[in-house]
Amino acid sequence: MAKVLMKGNEAMAEAAIQAGCQAFFGYPITPQSEIPEYFSRELPPRGGLFLQAESEMAAMNMVMGASAAGGRVMTSTSGPGFCLKLEALAAMTLTRLPAVIVVVMRSGPAFGTMKAAQEDYRMCGNGGYRVVTMAPSDVQEAAAMVYEAFDIADQYRNPVVILADGMIGQMMGSVDFDRMPPRRENLPAKDWALRGSDSRGGKAQAILFPVGTAHYIEKNIAETELYPALIANETRVESIGVEDADIVLAAYGTASRMCRAAMETLKGELKLGLIRPKTLWPFPYEAFEAVNPKCKAIICPEINIMGQMIDDVKIAAAGRWPVSHVGDSRTDFLTPDAIVEKVRQVWKEVNA
Amino acid sequence: MSTPLNHRPHSLNDSPFTFCPGCSHGIIVQLVTSVIDEMGIGGDTVCVGCVGCGGYLPWFMNTDTICSLHGRAPANATGIKRIQPDKVVFTYQGDGDLASIGTAEIVHAAHRGEKITTIFVNNTTYGMTGGQMAPTTLVGQKTTTSPYGRDAAHCGKPIRVCEMLSAIDGAAFLERVAVDSPANVRKAKKAIRRAFECQLQGKGFALVEVLAACPTNWGMTPVEAVGRIRSEMIPYYPLGNFRDFE
Ligand SMILES: Cc1ncc(C[n+]2csc(CCOP(=O)(O)OP(=O)(O)O)c2C)c(N)n1
Ligand code: SF4
Ligand SMILES: [Mg+2]
């Protein structure tokens, strides 16, 4: 298949279908609605199931059931709907049920603004779980991440979240579906799936919320086996020019695209590096070890106020460099100009 | 030599029940699993639990089974049934679970004509959390969150689930039964069997509402509690069939 021009949301839906997604359960919300729309159009004729649920909560619980029945399944939403999915997401991590959840982040609740945002970085439900969280910064990458997410979810029996933002979902970009990551071989058989005890020679299968000691055993297995494996094998990052940078920018998704524009503007003025986490969890702390020891500061541009990823960047910096946030202003969300201005201001401060 | 008149249904495993003495859940679980045995569908059945005293059912089942979140069993069941349409999928839910936090899920599962079976245990209270008011709590009934008795002017009258779902075309079978007497227990079993047949014949959504006793939170002996089903619940929640299929 040659390169095609597609909206980010549609590219993610198409990638899911090509990855073998059998069922999609969703609910309309801007700026992700093209995803359920695409599935409703494309999935049934290609042998899959599309079902519009009565709410995001119901959609996520349908995903839980469909996953328990052995299906390759997905849902998508934006921040307000993600809140409603969190209880089931937590339950699925504890019962080790794989699925892919695409979150196309926006700012604001039911009304207000539909503009892109990066405000759901910290979003997690009860239970202290972790899920691989991938952050695409262009349409090709959004498709590739969704495509690979199904294999990651199945390999580890843990849900995977794609944390995109309204800009990635809405922008048109070229995507080449011949350039998807390789399908993983030898994924474990879903012998735990609920297909009736007759499918197992009479042996019944129960997917239970572990109680008593079993609860702590499950959580301990996650802490000592599952999460270390995910950290070791699935951490992704892109680093540009950090070894001799005067200032390093750390950003993901659309904010990282704004960083590239700012770097272009400041070319010749000072040396800027960029660390772009492609997975927000596991967070690529190691990437900061390559930063120029003489680097003067790290700046963390995010499409939000106060910063969210900045906490992880501070942990990675471990006091070696000052870390500061630049984000939404009184008039608009983050812009490349705001990043340029912030860099110049920080550069002045560190040289004062 | 003596012959046992009754035996543990094959669809139950050996775990002891967690229900209080005199609790109707024990009778209802016995009826559901006996019907599954008699219909010979245990090997193809997936039981979806709930949150509440009935939520321990997955631990007792000798069929495939899964726990669900509070009120979301119909959504879980929808996901399972849509991936495995040839399996028999049923939910087992209390009145807090189904008629309060899970109203949207049950209404829409019925509305879609989801080919699942729901056993709805109405004991007019939140049993597991200590006897708080449920949407099904009778007017005047004292609970731990309606200590002066349920006031209809303040929080409305109890929801009649079968009547409410009767307005929905996708509901193919709806019946209200009680487990207060041997005669009614037999009727309850017949209705439960019919609700599974509804699913096997692909007719649509099926629900059996079972009027049940919670002696612990009603502050009654088991015998008094069964008496209350008859004297207070049945007059407000009339027994009978609300929807049937050909
Ligand atoms: C989201 C959520 N809210 C509240 C609870 C607490 N909770 C557990 S059981 C229950 C009530 C169950 O009552 P009912 O469905 O009537 O079942 P019963 O115990 O009476 O059979 C509640 C509110 C929970 N587990 N999850
Ligand atoms: S609290 Fe009530 S509903 Fe729960 S097991 Fe005891 S008697 Fe049954
Ligand atoms: Mg109850």
Coordinates of C-alpha atoms and ligand atoms in Angstrom, one line a residue, chain B residues 95-96 123 125-127, ligand 3:
Chain B
D95 CA -31.2 -4.2 43.3
G96 CA -28.6 -1.6 44.2
N123 CA -34.2 -7.5 48.5
T125 CA -31.8 -2.9 50.3
Y126 CA -28.0 -2.7 49.8
G127 CA -27.3 -5.9 51.6
Ligands
MG3 MG -30.1 -5.7 47.5

